[in-house]
Amino acid sequence: VEALFLGAVVSICSSVVLVKVAGETALQTTLHGRLAFSWSIVQDLITVVLVVVLSAVAVESDQPVVDALLATALAAAFVVAVLVGGSRVLPAVLSRVAQLGLRELFVVAVAVIAIGTAAAATLVGVSVALGAFVAGLALAESDLAASVLGEVVPLRELFATLFFVSVGVLLSPAAVAGGLVVVITLLLLIVVGKALPIAGVLSAAGQRPGVAVRTGALIAQSGEFSFVLATVGLQVGALSQEVFSQAMGAVVLSILLAAPVAAAGTWLGDRLDRRFPVRMPGVEEASPAEGLRRHVIIAGYGMVGRNVARVMEGRGIPWVAIEGDYQRARGAIEGGARVIFGDVGITTVLDAAHVETAGTLVMALPDALATRQAVVYALGRNPRLHVVARAHSSADEAELRRLGVERVITAERQLGNELVRYTLMRYGVPEREIDTILRRRA
């Protein structure tokens, strides 16, 4: 049983650490970020099952397998009951409370629902963590979910701090120092034992080696749910105080090493991308950019990229697109479009698009990391190249401008400009004056 708990502790990665290391923008806009975040969310959900099953297995019984199955079935029944019943009752209750217009009462109501569901979970033999988690799921479909989240976030930070303080109190520095070999071994299992298999699985699934390595490096850590599992193991007697301290020491070290490991994964991934450029089977090797000069390179052939290409084609301006999605690129090539399959962040792909003779580079893809890599290389090869790129935040915009991008388009700003333009036109403001106002806002 101790081995099962230790295996679970080192296997689970942390979504919180992942967000801190990679950043929310990278998790949303890069392929390896989305893969890592999806993987961590699945592991978060699996943790709930592990808490139930391992707690049942840890209890001495003549039929441990049957007890584990019964505990899992009971937890599943509790989840279904709360989700089905709670999703109808709880939002209605909060709606009535919200109509009273008393913010303090709303906060109390949210706290009562969370604590009440957790208490109900303990009455049926399910963990408190599972009860609170299911209460959140039941409220997720409510139109008041945003308000609930706004009230809960400060409390979440407070209770998370108290939780980690309690773990620190339970940690024995003497046990960590005395079992340093065990701590280092567990740390290697957390970092290397997760990074390599995950990279291998993703490579086998068809992902590029660079993407697989970056994803594995991001997940090579543990965090808050490892603390939860270890604490449960300590409470049920499956883990001794000494083993608990050693496991927590390894988890803490993995959190400290998360950022350097992720940076190393990015470094190695970049070199793998350059060493093993992706070729599209069944497509001739000749580049569709052959012979083009002063042409437009469109990075990303999604909806935005296709619109740009359509306008360029209509005006007779030569263009070539780069697309990293195999199916999309394949379909475009078969349809006669001048598309190169590959990651725009890879230098050989930009060379295939003849970036050294291009006139304009249009970065129309959401991958922030690939955008920065492409801009740096493209301007290094062709300093006179005009670059226009999309950004997802003010920080992205500032970084792109620092790298030399002439025109940065932020979706929220453009949306705001159009709203301002339409409103001013309704009040009779001339187009020329509107353009002046919007230029000042920029």
Coordinates of C-alpha atoms in Angstrom, one line a residue:
V1 CA 0.0 0.0 0.0
E2 CA 2.9 2.3 0.8
A3 CA 4.3 1.7 -2.7
L4 CA 0.9 2.5 -4.3
F5 CA 0.7 5.8 -2.4
L6 CA 4.3 6.7 -3.3
G7 CA 3.6 5.9 -7.0
A8 CA 0.5 8.1 -7.0
V9 CA 2.4 11.0 -5.3
V10 CA 5.2 11.0 -7.9
S11 CA 2.9 10.4 -10.9
I12 CA 0.6 13.5 -10.5
C13 CA 1.7 16.8 -11.9
S14 CA 0.5 20.2 -10.8
S15 CA -1.7 22.5 -12.9
V16 CA -0.8 25.4 -10.6
V17 CA 2.9 24.9 -11.1
L18 CA 2.4 24.4 -14.8
V19 CA 0.6 27.8 -15.1
K20 CA 3.3 29.5 -13.1
V21 CA 6.1 28.1 -15.2
A22 CA 4.7 28.3 -18.7
G23 CA 2.2 31.2 -18.2
E24 CA -1.4 31.3 -19.2
T25 CA -0.7 32.7 -22.7
A26 CA 1.7 29.9 -23.6
L27 CA -0.7 27.3 -22.4
Q28 CA -3.4 28.6 -24.7
T29 CA -1.4 29.6 -27.7
T30 CA 1.3 26.9 -28.1
L31 CA 0.7 23.3 -29.1
H32 CA 3.0 21.9 -26.3
G33 CA 1.3 24.2 -23.8
R34 CA -2.2 22.9 -24.7
L35 CA -1.0 19.3 -24.6
A36 CA 0.6 19.8 -21.2
F37 CA -2.4 21.6 -19.7
S38 CA -4.8 19.0 -21.0
W39 CA -2.6 16.2 -19.6
S40 CA -2.5 18.0 -16.2
I41 CA -6.3 18.5 -16.1
V42 CA -6.8 14.8 -16.7
Q43 CA -4.4 14.0 -13.9
D44 CA -6.3 16.4 -11.6
L45 CA -9.5 14.4 -12.2
I46 CA -7.7 11.1 -11.7
T47 CA -6.4 12.3 -8.3
V48 CA -10.0 12.3 -7.1
V49 CA -10.3 8.6 -8.0
L50 CA -6.9 7.8 -6.5
V51 CA -7.9 9.4 -3.2
V52 CA -11.0 7.2 -3.0
V53 CA -9.4 4.0 -4.1
L54 CA -6.2 4.2 -2.2
S55 CA -8.0 5.2 1.0
A56 CA -10.2 2.1 0.7
V57 CA -7.2 -0.2 -0.1
A58 CA -5.3 1.2 2.9
V59 CA -7.9 0.0 5.4
E60 CA -7.3 -3.5 6.6
S61 CA -9.9 -5.9 5.2
D62 CA -10.4 -9.5 4.1
Q63 CA -11.6 -8.3 0.7
P64 CA -9.6 -5.2 -0.2
V65 CA -10.5 -5.3 -3.9
V66 CA -14.2 -5.6 -3.2
D67 CA -13.9 -2.7 -0.6
A68 CA -12.1 -0.6 -3.2
L69 CA -14.8 -1.2 -5.8
L70 CA -17.5 -0.4 -3.3
A71 CA -15.8 2.8 -2.3
T72 CA -15.4 3.8 -5.9
A73 CA -19.1 3.0 -6.7
L74 CA -20.2 5.0 -3.6
A75 CA -18.0 8.0 -4.7
A76 CA -19.4 7.7 -8.2
A77 CA -23.0 7.6 -6.9
F78 CA -22.3 10.7 -4.7
V79 CA -20.9 12.6 -7.7
V80 CA -23.8 11.7 -9.9
A81 CA -26.3 12.7 -7.2
V82 CA -24.7 16.0 -6.5
L83 CA -24.2 16.8 -10.2
V84 CA -27.8 15.9 -11.2
G85 CA -29.5 17.3 -8.1
G86 CA -27.1 20.1 -7.3
S87 CA -27.0 21.5 -10.8
R88 CA -30.7 22.2 -10.5
V89 CA -31.1 23.2 -6.8
L90 CA -27.8 25.1 -6.0
P91 CA -28.0 27.6 -8.9
A92 CA -31.6 28.4 -8.0
V93 CA -30.6 28.9 -4.4
L94 CA -27.8 31.3 -5.3
S95 CA -30.0 33.1 -7.7
R96 CA -32.5 33.8 -4.9
V97 CA -29.7 35.0 -2.7
A98 CA -28.2 37.2 -5.4
Q99 CA -31.6 38.9 -5.9
L100 CA -31.4 40.2 -2.3
G101 CA -28.4 42.4 -3.4
L102 CA -26.4 41.6 -0.3
R103 CA -22.8 40.7 -1.3
E104 CA -22.0 39.4 2.2
L105 CA -24.9 37.0 2.2
F106 CA -23.9 35.8 -1.2
V107 CA -20.4 35.0 0.1
V108 CA -21.8 33.2 3.1
A109 CA -24.2 31.2 0.8
V110 CA -21.2 30.1 -1.4
A111 CA -19.3 29.0 1.7
V112 CA -22.2 27.1 3.1
I113 CA -22.7 25.2 -0.2
A114 CA -19.0 24.3 -0.4
I115 CA -18.7 23.3 3.3
G116 CA -22.1 21.6 3.3
T117 CA -21.3 19.4 0.3
A118 CA -17.9 18.5 1.8
A119 CA -19.6 17.6 5.1
A120 CA -22.2 15.5 3.2
A121 CA -19.3 13.7 1.4
T122 CA -17.8 12.7 4.8
L123 CA -21.2 11.3 5.9
V124 CA -21.3 8.8 3.1
G125 CA -17.6 7.9 3.5
V126 CA -16.2 10.1 0.7
S127 CA -13.3 12.5 1.1
V128 CA -13.9 16.2 1.9
A129 CA -11.8 17.2 -1.2
L130 CA -14.1 15.2 -3.5
G131 CA -17.2 16.8 -1.9
A132 CA -15.9 20.4 -2.4
F133 CA -14.8 19.6 -5.9
V134 CA -18.2 18.2 -7.0
A135 CA -19.9 21.3 -5.5
G136 CA -17.8 23.4 -7.8
L137 CA -18.8 21.2 -10.8
A138 CA -22.5 21.6 -9.9
L139 CA -22.2 25.3 -9.9
A140 CA -20.1 25.5 -13.1
E141 CA -23.2 25.5 -15.3
S142 CA -24.9 28.3 -13.4
D143 CA -25.1 31.8 -14.9
L144 CA -23.7 33.0 -11.6
A145 CA -20.5 30.9 -12.0
A146 CA -18.4 34.0 -12.7
S147 CA -19.6 35.7 -9.5
V148 CA -19.0 32.6 -7.4
L149 CA -15.5 32.3 -8.8
G150 CA -14.8 36.0 -8.0
E151 CA -15.8 35.4 -4.4
V152 CA -14.0 32.1 -4.0
V153 CA -10.6 33.0 -5.5
P154 CA -9.4 35.1 -2.5
L155 CA -10.5 32.3 -0.2
R156 CA -8.8 29.7 -2.3
E157 CA -5.5 31.6 -2.0
L158 CA -5.9 31.8 1.8
F159 CA -6.8 28.1 2.3
A160 CA -4.0 27.1 -0.2
T161 CA -1.5 29.0 2.0
L162 CA -2.8 27.4 5.1
F163 CA -2.7 24.0 3.5
F164 CA 1.0 24.3 2.5
V165 CA 1.8 25.7 5.9
S166 CA 0.3 22.6 7.5
V167 CA 2.3 20.4 5.1
G168 CA 5.4 22.2 6.1
V169 CA 4.7 21.6 9.8
L170 CA 4.3 17.9 9.1
L171 CA 7.6 17.8 7.1
S172 CA 10.6 16.5 9.1
P173 CA 13.9 18.1 7.9
A174 CA 15.9 15.4 9.7
A175 CA 14.0 12.6 7.8
V176 CA 14.8 14.4 4.5
A177 CA 18.5 14.8 5.3
G178 CA 18.7 11.2 6.6
G179 CA 17.1 9.8 3.5
L180 CA 18.7 12.0 0.9
V181 CA 19.2 9.0 -1.5
V182 CA 15.5 8.2 -1.4
V183 CA 14.6 11.9 -1.9
I184 CA 16.9 12.1 -5.0
T185 CA 15.5 8.8 -6.3
L186 CA 12.0 10.1 -6.0
L187 CA 13.0 13.4 -7.6
L188 CA 14.4 11.5 -10.6
L189 CA 11.2 9.5 -10.9
I190 CA 9.2 12.7 -10.9
V191 CA 11.3 14.6 -13.4
V192 CA 12.9 12.0 -15.7
G193 CA 10.3 9.3 -15.0
K194 CA 7.6 11.5 -16.3
A195 CA 9.3 13.6 -19.0
L196 CA 10.7 10.7 -21.0
P197 CA 7.6 8.5 -21.2
I198 CA 5.3 11.4 -22.0
A199 CA 7.7 12.6 -24.7
G200 CA 7.8 9.0 -26.1
V201 CA 4.0 8.6 -26.0
L202 CA 3.5 12.0 -27.9
S203 CA 6.2 11.1 -30.4
A204 CA 4.5 7.7 -31.0
A205 CA 1.2 9.6 -31.4
G206 CA 2.6 11.6 -34.3
Q207 CA 3.7 14.8 -32.6
R208 CA 6.9 16.4 -33.7
P209 CA 10.0 15.6 -31.5
G210 CA 10.3 19.2 -30.4
V211 CA 6.7 19.4 -29.2
A212 CA 7.0 16.1 -27.4
V213 CA 10.1 17.1 -25.5
R214 CA 8.7 20.5 -24.5
T215 CA 5.5 18.9 -23.3
G216 CA 7.3 16.3 -21.3
A217 CA 9.5 18.9 -19.7
L218 CA 6.5 21.0 -18.6
I219 CA 4.8 18.0 -16.9
A220 CA 8.0 16.9 -15.2
Q221 CA 7.0 18.2 -11.7
S222 CA 4.6 17.5 -8.9
G223 CA 2.6 19.9 -6.7
E224 CA -0.5 20.4 -4.6
F225 CA -2.3 17.1 -5.4
S226 CA 0.8 15.2 -4.5
F227 CA 0.6 16.9 -1.1
V228 CA -3.1 15.9 -0.9
L229 CA -2.4 12.2 -1.7
A230 CA 0.6 12.1 0.7
T231 CA -1.4 13.7 3.5
V232 CA -4.2 11.1 3.0
G233 CA -1.7 8.3 3.1
L234 CA -0.3 9.7 6.3
Q235 CA -3.7 10.0 7.9
V236 CA -4.8 6.4 7.0
G237 CA -1.5 5.0 8.2
A238 CA -0.3 3.9 4.7
L239 CA 2.8 6.2 4.9
S240 CA 5.1 6.6 7.8
Q241 CA 6.2 10.1 9.0
E242 CA 9.7 9.4 7.6
V243 CA 8.5 8.3 4.1
F244 CA 6.0 11.2 4.0
S245 CA 8.7 13.7 4.7
Q246 CA 11.0 12.2 2.1
A247 CA 8.2 12.2 -0.6
M248 CA 7.4 15.8 0.2
G249 CA 11.0 16.8 0.0
A250 CA 11.2 15.3 -3.5
V251 CA 8.0 17.1 -4.5
V252 CA 9.2 20.5 -3.2
L253 CA 12.5 20.0 -5.1
S254 CA 10.6 19.2 -8.3
I255 CA 8.7 22.5 -7.9
L256 CA 11.9 24.4 -7.5
L257 CA 13.4 22.7 -10.6
A258 CA 10.2 23.1 -12.7
A259 CA 11.3 26.3 -14.4
P260 CA 14.9 25.2 -15.3
V261 CA 13.6 21.8 -16.6
A262 CA 11.0 23.6 -18.8
A263 CA 13.7 25.9 -20.1
A264 CA 15.9 23.0 -20.9
G265 CA 13.0 21.3 -22.7
T266 CA 12.4 24.4 -24.8
W267 CA 16.2 24.5 -25.7
L268 CA 16.3 20.9 -26.6
G269 CA 13.0 21.1 -28.5
D270 CA 14.2 24.0 -30.6
R271 CA 17.3 22.0 -31.6
L272 CA 15.3 18.9 -32.4
D273 CA 13.0 20.9 -34.6
R274 CA 16.0 22.2 -36.6
R275 CA 17.6 18.8 -36.7
F276 CA 14.5 16.9 -37.8
P277 CA 12.4 19.1 -40.0
V278 CA 9.0 17.6 -40.8
R279 CA 8.4 16.5 -44.4
M280 CA 5.0 16.0 -45.8
P281 CA 4.7 12.6 -47.5
G282 CA 3.5 12.5 -51.0
V283 CA 4.3 16.2 -51.7
E284 CA 7.1 17.2 -54.1
E285 CA 10.2 18.7 -52.5
A286 CA 10.2 21.8 -54.7
S287 CA 9.2 24.8 -52.6
P288 CA 6.1 26.7 -53.8
A289 CA 8.1 29.9 -53.1
E290 CA 10.6 29.0 -55.8
G291 CA 11.4 32.1 -57.9
L292 CA 9.3 34.5 -55.8
R293 CA 10.7 37.9 -54.8
R294 CA 9.1 40.7 -52.7
H295 CA 6.4 38.2 -51.9
V296 CA 4.2 37.9 -48.8
I297 CA 4.9 35.0 -46.3
I298 CA 1.7 34.1 -44.4
A299 CA 2.5 32.1 -41.3
G300 CA -0.7 30.2 -40.4
Y301 CA -3.3 29.1 -43.0
G302 CA -6.3 29.1 -40.7
M303 CA -9.3 31.4 -41.1
V304 CA -7.2 34.6 -40.8
G305 CA -4.4 33.3 -43.0
R306 CA -6.8 32.2 -45.7
N307 CA -8.4 35.6 -45.7
V308 CA -5.1 37.3 -46.2
A309 CA -4.1 34.9 -48.9
R310 CA -7.4 35.5 -50.7
V311 CA -6.9 39.2 -50.8
M312 CA -3.3 38.9 -51.9
E313 CA -4.4 36.6 -54.7
G314 CA -7.1 39.0 -55.8
R315 CA -4.6 41.9 -56.0
G316 CA -2.0 39.8 -57.9
I317 CA 0.5 40.0 -55.0
P318 CA 2.7 36.9 -54.8
W319 CA 2.4 34.9 -51.6
V320 CA 3.2 31.6 -49.9
A321 CA 1.8 30.3 -46.7
I322 CA 3.3 28.1 -43.9
E323 CA 1.0 25.8 -42.0
G324 CA 1.9 23.4 -39.2
D325 CA -1.4 21.4 -39.1
Y326 CA -0.9 18.4 -41.4
Q327 CA -4.5 17.9 -42.4
R328 CA -5.1 21.5 -43.1
A329 CA -1.8 21.9 -45.1
R330 CA -2.5 18.7 -47.0
G331 CA -6.0 19.8 -48.0
A332 CA -4.7 23.3 -49.0
I333 CA -1.9 21.8 -51.2
E334 CA -4.3 19.4 -52.9
G335 CA -6.6 22.4 -53.6
G336 CA -3.8 24.2 -55.4
A337 CA -2.7 26.7 -52.7
R338 CA 0.9 27.6 -52.3
V339 CA 1.4 26.2 -48.8
I340 CA 4.5 24.8 -47.1
F341 CA 3.9 22.2 -44.3
G342 CA 6.0 22.9 -41.2
D343 CA 6.4 24.9 -38.0
V344 CA 7.2 28.5 -38.8
G345 CA 9.5 28.6 -35.8
I346 CA 11.9 26.2 -37.6
T347 CA 14.5 28.0 -39.6
T348 CA 14.5 25.5 -42.5
V349 CA 10.8 26.1 -43.0
L350 CA 11.3 29.8 -43.3
D351 CA 14.2 29.2 -45.7
A352 CA 11.9 27.1 -47.8
A353 CA 9.6 30.1 -48.0
H354 CA 12.6 32.2 -49.2
V355 CA 12.4 34.6 -46.3
E356 CA 15.6 36.2 -47.5
T357 CA 13.8 37.6 -50.7
A358 CA 10.4 38.2 -49.1
G359 CA 8.9 41.6 -48.7
T360 CA 6.4 41.1 -45.9
L361 CA 5.9 38.4 -43.2
V362 CA 2.3 38.1 -41.8
M363 CA 2.2 36.2 -38.5
A364 CA -1.4 35.0 -38.5
L365 CA -1.0 32.1 -36.1
P366 CA -1.8 32.1 -32.3
D367 CA 1.4 30.3 -31.3
A368 CA 3.3 33.1 -29.3
L369 CA 6.5 31.1 -29.0
A370 CA 6.7 30.2 -32.7
T371 CA 5.9 33.8 -33.6
R372 CA 8.8 35.2 -31.6
Q373 CA 11.2 32.5 -33.0
A374 CA 10.1 33.2 -36.5
V375 CA 10.5 37.0 -36.1
V376 CA 14.0 36.7 -34.7
Y377 CA 15.2 34.5 -37.5
A378 CA 13.4 36.2 -40.3
L379 CA 14.7 39.7 -39.4
G380 CA 18.1 38.2 -39.0
R381 CA 18.0 36.8 -42.5
N382 CA 16.3 39.8 -44.0
P383 CA 16.6 43.0 -42.0
R384 CA 14.5 44.9 -44.6
L385 CA 11.5 42.6 -44.1
H386 CA 8.3 44.2 -43.0
V387 CA 6.6 42.1 -40.3
V388 CA 3.0 42.3 -39.1
A389 CA 2.0 40.0 -36.2
R390 CA -0.9 39.3 -33.9
A391 CA -0.6 39.5 -30.1
H392 CA -2.8 38.2 -27.3
S393 CA -1.8 40.6 -24.6
S394 CA 0.0 43.9 -23.9
A395 CA 3.1 41.9 -22.8
D396 CA 3.2 40.0 -26.1
E397 CA 2.8 43.2 -28.0
A398 CA 5.7 44.9 -26.1
E399 CA 7.9 41.9 -26.7
L400 CA 7.1 41.7 -30.4
R401 CA 7.8 45.4 -30.8
R402 CA 11.1 44.9 -29.0
L403 CA 12.0 42.2 -31.5
G404 CA 11.4 44.6 -34.4
V405 CA 7.8 43.9 -35.5
E406 CA 6.5 47.0 -37.3
R407 CA 2.8 46.4 -36.8
V408 CA 1.3 44.4 -34.0
I409 CA -2.4 43.6 -34.0
T410 CA -4.2 42.9 -30.7
A411 CA -7.6 41.5 -31.1
E412 CA -9.1 43.3 -28.1
R413 CA -7.7 46.7 -29.2
Q414 CA -9.0 46.2 -32.8
L415 CA -12.4 45.3 -31.5
G416 CA -12.5 48.4 -29.2
N417 CA -11.4 50.6 -32.2
E418 CA -14.3 49.3 -34.3
L419 CA -16.8 49.9 -31.5
V420 CA -15.5 53.4 -31.1
R421 CA -15.6 54.0 -34.8
Y422 CA -19.2 52.9 -35.2
T423 CA -20.3 54.9 -32.1
L424 CA -18.7 58.1 -33.3
M425 CA -20.1 57.7 -36.8
R426 CA -23.6 57.4 -35.3
Y427 CA -23.0 60.8 -33.7
G428 CA -21.9 62.4 -36.9
V429 CA -18.1 62.5 -36.4
P430 CA -16.3 62.6 -39.8
E431 CA -14.2 59.6 -40.8
R432 CA -11.0 61.6 -40.9
E433 CA -11.4 62.8 -37.4
I434 CA -12.3 59.3 -36.2
D435 CA -9.0 58.0 -37.8
T436 CA -7.1 60.7 -36.0
I437 CA -8.7 59.7 -32.7
L438 CA -7.9 56.0 -33.2
R439 CA -4.3 56.8 -34.2
R440 CA -3.9 58.7 -30.9
R441 CA -5.3 55.7 -29.0
A442 CA -2.8 53.4 -30.6

